[in-house]
PDB file of C-alpha atoms in Angstrom:
ATOM      1  CA  ALA A   1      23.527  -1.368  10.597  1.00 60.00           C
ATOM      2  CA  VAL A   2      22.205  -3.822   7.953  1.00 67.00           C
ATOM      3  CA  GLY A   3      19.025  -3.670   7.929  1.00 83.00           C
ATOM      4  CA  ASN A   4      19.845   0.420   7.185  1.00 84.00           C
ATOM      5  CA  LEU A   5      21.774  -0.970   4.275  1.00 86.00           C
ATOM      6  CA  ALA A   6      18.235  -3.259   3.282  1.00 89.00           C
ATOM      7  CA  LEU A   7      16.083   0.724   4.079  1.00 89.00           C
ATOM      8  CA  LEU A   8      18.231   2.263   2.121  1.00 87.00           C
ATOM      9  CA  GLY A   9      17.934   0.249  -1.133  1.00 86.00           C
ATOM     10  CA  ASP A  10      14.421  -0.415  -0.538  1.00 90.00           C
ATOM     11  CA  ALA A  11      14.623   3.525  -0.972  1.00 89.00           C
ATOM     12  CA  VAL A  12      16.681   3.733  -4.420  1.00 88.00           C
ATOM     13  CA  ALA A  13      14.697   1.187  -5.737  1.00 91.00           C
ATOM     14  CA  LEU A  14      11.037   2.130  -4.963  1.00 93.00           C
ATOM     15  CA  LEU A  15      12.080   6.486  -5.406  1.00 91.00           C
ATOM     16  CA  ARG A  16      13.722   5.181  -8.747  1.00 91.00           C
ATOM     17  CA  THR A  17       9.638   4.244  -9.285  1.00 94.00           C
ATOM     18  CA  LEU A  18       7.845   6.449  -8.576  1.00 95.00           C
ATOM     19  CA  SER A  19      10.021   8.633 -10.475  1.00 93.00           C
ATOM     20  CA  ALA A  20       9.271   7.163 -13.387  1.00 96.00           C
ATOM     21  CA  ALA A  21       5.944   7.583 -13.473  1.00 96.00           C
ATOM     22  CA  GLY A  22       6.588  11.324 -12.917  1.00 95.00           C
ATOM     23  CA  VAL A  23       5.181  10.404  -8.773  1.00 95.00           C
ATOM     24  CA  ALA A  24       7.964  13.036  -6.766  1.00 91.00           C
ATOM     25  CA  ALA A  25       8.687  11.965  -3.332  1.00 92.00           C
ATOM     26  CA  ARG A  26      11.936  12.342  -1.069  1.00 90.00           C
ATOM     27  CA  GLU A  27      12.849   9.481   1.817  1.00 88.00           C
ATOM     28  CA  LEU A  28      11.303  11.533   5.359  1.00 84.00           C
ATOM     29  CA  LYS A  29      13.772  11.095   8.558  1.00 82.00           C
ATOM     30  CA  GLY A  30      15.471   7.237   8.347  1.00 82.00           C
ATOM     31  CA  PRO A  31      18.860   6.093   7.191  1.00 84.00           C
ATOM     32  CA  ALA A  32      19.174   9.283   4.376  1.00 82.00           C
ATOM     33  CA  LEU A  33      18.751  11.630   7.299  1.00 81.00           C
ATOM     34  CA  VAL A  34      21.101   9.340   9.734  1.00 82.00           C
ATOM     35  CA  LEU A  35      23.899   9.444   6.746  1.00 83.00           C
ATOM     36  CA  HIS A  36      23.639  12.681   6.275  1.00 81.00           C
ATOM     37  CA  GLN A  37      24.173  13.586   9.691  1.00 82.00           C
ATOM     38  CA  TYR A  38      26.837  11.304  10.626  1.00 84.00           C
ATOM     39  CA  GLY A  39      28.257  10.740   7.263  1.00 83.00           C
ATOM     40  CA  THR A  40      27.738   6.898   7.855  1.00 83.00           C
ATOM     41  CA  PRO A  41      24.098   5.394   8.432  1.00 81.00           C
ATOM     42  CA  THR A  42      25.320   2.462  10.909  1.00 81.00           C
ATOM     43  CA  LEU A  43      25.033   4.795  14.094  1.00 82.00           C
ATOM     44  CA  ARG A  44      21.007   4.662  13.893  1.00 82.00           C
ATOM     45  CA  GLN A  45      18.818   1.572  13.955  1.00 85.00           C
ATOM     46  CA  CYS A  46      15.637   2.069  11.464  1.00 85.00           C
ATOM     47  CA  ASN A  47      12.966   0.383  11.619  1.00 89.00           C
ATOM     48  CA  ASP A  48      11.009   2.116   8.498  1.00 91.00           C
ATOM     49  CA  LEU A  49      11.114   3.466   4.982  1.00 92.00           C
ATOM     50  CA  ASP A  50       8.860   6.849   5.351  1.00 92.00           C
ATOM     51  CA  LEU A  51       8.336   8.764   1.854  1.00 94.00           C
ATOM     52  CA  LEU A  52       7.173  11.930   2.063  1.00 91.00           C
ATOM     53  CA  LEU A  53       5.686  12.856  -1.047  1.00 90.00           C
ATOM     54  CA  ASP A  54       2.147  15.871  -1.968  1.00 89.00           C
ATOM     55  CA  GLU A  55      -0.958  14.067  -1.400  1.00 87.00           C
ATOM     56  CA  SER A  56      -1.966  14.409  -3.790  1.00 91.00           C
ATOM     57  CA  GLN A  57      -0.403  11.788  -5.846  1.00 94.00           C
ATOM     58  CA  LEU A  58      -0.826   9.581  -2.352  1.00 93.00           C
ATOM     59  CA  MET A  59      -2.821   7.166  -4.403  1.00 93.00           C
ATOM     60  CA  ARG A  60      -0.873   6.841  -7.762  1.00 95.00           C
ATOM     61  CA  ALA A  61       2.280   6.275  -5.379  1.00 96.00           C
ATOM     62  CA  ALA A  62       0.309   3.652  -2.855  1.00 95.00           C
ATOM     63  CA  ALA A  63      -0.920   1.623  -6.554  1.00 94.00           C
ATOM     64  CA  LEU A  64       3.188   1.738  -8.016  1.00 96.00           C
ATOM     65  CA  CYS A  65       4.396   0.779  -4.003  1.00 95.00           C
ATOM     66  CA  THR A  66       2.258  -2.311  -4.649  1.00 94.00           C
ATOM     67  CA  THR A  67       3.296  -3.423  -7.179  1.00 94.00           C
ATOM     68  CA  ARG A  68       6.113  -3.600  -6.267  1.00 93.00           C
ATOM     69  CA  GLY A  69       5.934  -6.044  -2.929  1.00 95.00           C
ATOM     70  CA  TYR A  70       4.303  -3.715  -0.356  1.00 96.00           C
ATOM     71  CA  ALA A  71       0.766  -4.367   0.979  1.00 97.00           C
ATOM     72  CA  ARG A  72      -1.431  -1.921   3.019  1.00 96.00           C
ATOM     73  CA  LEU A  73      -0.791  -2.176   6.876  1.00 96.00           C
ATOM     74  CA  HIS A  74      -2.497   1.048   7.899  1.00 94.00           C
ATOM     75  CA  PRO A  75      -5.382   2.113   7.267  1.00 95.00           C
ATOM     76  CA  ASP A  76      -7.320  -1.564   6.985  1.00 95.00           C
ATOM     77  CA  PRO A  77      -7.101  -2.983   3.786  1.00 94.00           C
ATOM     78  CA  ALA A  78     -10.503  -3.607   3.901  1.00 95.00           C
ATOM     79  CA  LEU A  79     -10.959   0.352   3.954  1.00 94.00           C
ATOM     80  CA  PRO A  80     -11.669   0.702   0.583  1.00 93.00           C
ATOM     81  CA  ASP A  81      -9.459   3.524  -1.499  1.00 89.00           C
ATOM     82  CA  ALA A  82     -12.698   5.072  -2.226  1.00 91.00           C
ATOM     83  CA  LEU A  83     -11.934   6.080   2.444  1.00 93.00           C
ATOM     84  CA  LEU A  84      -8.410   7.265   1.835  1.00 91.00           C
ATOM     85  CA  PRO A  85      -9.422  10.736   0.796  1.00 88.00           C
ATOM     86  CA  LEU A  86     -11.330  11.372   4.627  1.00 89.00           C
ATOM     87  CA  TRP A  87      -8.403   8.855   6.489  1.00 90.00           C
ATOM     88  CA  LEU A  88      -5.500  11.688   5.433  1.00 88.00           C
ATOM     89  CA  ARG A  89      -7.418  14.455   6.611  1.00 86.00           C
ATOM     90  CA  TRP A  90      -7.140  13.833  10.031  1.00 87.00           C
ATOM     91  CA  HIS A  91      -3.769  11.323   9.208  1.00 90.00           C
ATOM     92  CA  LYS A  92      -0.854  12.144   8.107  1.00 89.00           C
ATOM     93  CA  ASP A  93       1.055   8.332   6.604  1.00 94.00           C
ATOM     94  CA  LEU A  94      -0.219   5.007   5.105  1.00 96.00           C
ATOM     95  CA  VAL A  95       1.973   2.860   6.550  1.00 97.00           C
ATOM     96  CA  PHE A  96       2.946  -0.681   4.186  1.00 97.00           C
ATOM     97  CA  ARG A  97       4.953  -3.906   4.271  1.00 97.00           C
ATOM     98  CA  HIS A  98       6.515  -5.171   1.895  1.00 95.00           C
ATOM     99  CA  ALA A  99       6.538  -9.317   1.866  1.00 92.00           C
ATOM    100  CA  ASN A 100      10.550  -8.740   3.512  1.00 91.00           C
ATOM    101  CA  GLY A 101       9.647  -7.074   5.706  1.00 93.00           C
ATOM    102  CA  ARG A 102      10.389  -4.484   6.266  1.00 92.00           C
ATOM    103  CA  LEU A 103       7.743  -1.577   6.835  1.00 95.00           C
ATOM    104  CA  LEU A 104       6.906   1.579   4.446  1.00 96.00           C
ATOM    105  CA  GLU A 105       5.688   5.122   5.151  1.00 95.00           C
ATOM    106  CA  LEU A 106       3.803   7.132   2.572  1.00 95.00           C
ATOM    107  CA  HIS A 107       3.327  10.280   3.652  1.00 92.00           C
ATOM    108  CA  ALA A 108       1.324  13.489   2.969  1.00 89.00           C
ATOM    109  CA  ARG A 109       2.522  15.320   5.752  1.00 83.00           C
ATOM    110  CA  PRO A 110       5.702  15.372   8.708  1.00 77.00           C
ATOM    111  CA  ALA A 111       2.891  14.938  11.352  1.00 74.00           C
ATOM    112  CA  ASN A 112      -1.087  13.394  12.224  1.00 74.00           C
ATOM    113  CA  CYS A 113      -2.064  17.369  13.295  1.00 71.00           C
ATOM    114  CA  PRO A 114      -2.042  19.256  10.087  1.00 68.00           C
ATOM    115  CA  ASP A 115      -1.296  22.587  12.085  1.00 68.00           C
ATOM    116  CA  THR A 116       1.751  21.590  13.440  1.00 65.00           C
ATOM    117  CA  ALA A 117       3.209  19.596  10.369  1.00 59.00           C
ATOM    118  CA  GLN A 118       2.616  23.067   8.640  1.00 65.00           C
ATOM    119  CA  ARG A 119       4.603  24.377  11.496  1.00 60.00           C
ATOM    120  CA  LEU A 120       7.411  21.397  10.960  1.00 59.00           C
ATOM    121  CA  ALA A 121       7.087  21.723   6.931  1.00 56.00           C
ATOM    122  CA  LEU A 122       8.107  25.585   7.564  1.00 49.00           C
ATOM    123  CA  PRO A 123      12.079  24.930   8.016  1.00 53.00           C
ATOM    124  CA  LEU A 124      12.046  22.440   5.101  1.00 62.00           C
ATOM    125  CA  GLY A 125      13.994  22.256   2.787  1.00 72.00           C
ATOM    126  CA  TYR A 126      14.392  19.677  -0.159  1.00 78.00           C
ATOM    127  CA  GLY A 127      18.147  17.839  -0.968  1.00 81.00           C
ATOM    128  CA  GLU A 128      20.055  15.132  -1.970  1.00 84.00           C
ATOM    129  CA  VAL A 129      21.618  12.352  -0.180  1.00 85.00           C
ATOM    130  CA  PRO A 130      25.530  11.426  -1.521  1.00 83.00           C
ATOM    131  CA  LEU A 131      25.554   7.444  -1.370  1.00 83.00           C
ATOM    132  CA  GLY A 132      28.769   6.705  -3.299  1.00 78.00           C
ATOM    133  CA  GLY A 133      29.270   5.829  -6.271  1.00 79.00           C
ATOM    134  CA  GLY A 134      28.176   8.904  -7.900  1.00 79.00           C
ATOM    135  CA  ALA A 135      24.473   8.459  -6.836  1.00 80.00           C
ATOM    136  CA  ALA A 136      22.386  10.634  -4.018  1.00 82.00           C
ATOM    137  CA  LEU A 137      18.977   9.734  -2.373  1.00 82.00           C
ATOM    138  CA  PRO A 138      16.348  13.138  -2.613  1.00 85.00           C
ATOM    139  CA  THR A 139      15.090  13.627   0.663  1.00 84.00           C
ATOM    140  CA  VAL A 140      14.313  16.658   2.807  1.00 79.00           C
ATOM    141  CA  LEU A 141      16.711  18.382   5.076  1.00 74.00           C
ATOM    142  CA  GLY A 142      16.432  21.047   7.928  1.00 69.00           C
ATOM    143  CA  GLU A 143      16.935  21.132  11.668  1.00 68.00           C
ATOM    144  CA  ALA A 144      13.724  20.537  12.606  1.00 58.00           C
ATOM    145  CA  LEU A 145      14.218  16.564  11.702  1.00 64.00           C
ATOM    146  CA  TYR A 146      16.744  16.581  14.495  1.00 63.00           C
ATOM    147  CA  ALA A 147      14.088  15.641  16.177  1.00 60.00           C
ATOM    148  CA  TYR A 148      14.332  12.287  15.051  1.00 60.00           C
ATOM    149  CA  LEU A 149      17.649  11.419  15.625  1.00 51.00           C
TER     150      LEU A 149
END
């Protein structure tokens, strides 16, 4: 439960950083979905933070995340950034680890297979999950995401 609260804090901080730089992103699944579905982030443990953004903004977002203490894990950091667009043809995300140990996935789409991703994208909507105190977390909503619960 404490891990989900930490991930929500990470999500708020990262989404603010990205938004300030003009990069639109939303939380995909994770603690925001648990909070939306159950009314509390503590009923299901999440292992990482997943952000969904347009593929055209993925490299900018990755660079911004490194300024916030995240280091790329997958693909291997030895893979040159110039080859990442090729990587993303066949993989849905880039994976990072923060200095605090928490994981972050930057998703260009919700699934590795482009056909599956397209089918999942159809019923997805965008909304916000209220966090309290007038704050809200931009997120992806839709029945297709309940498979992640």
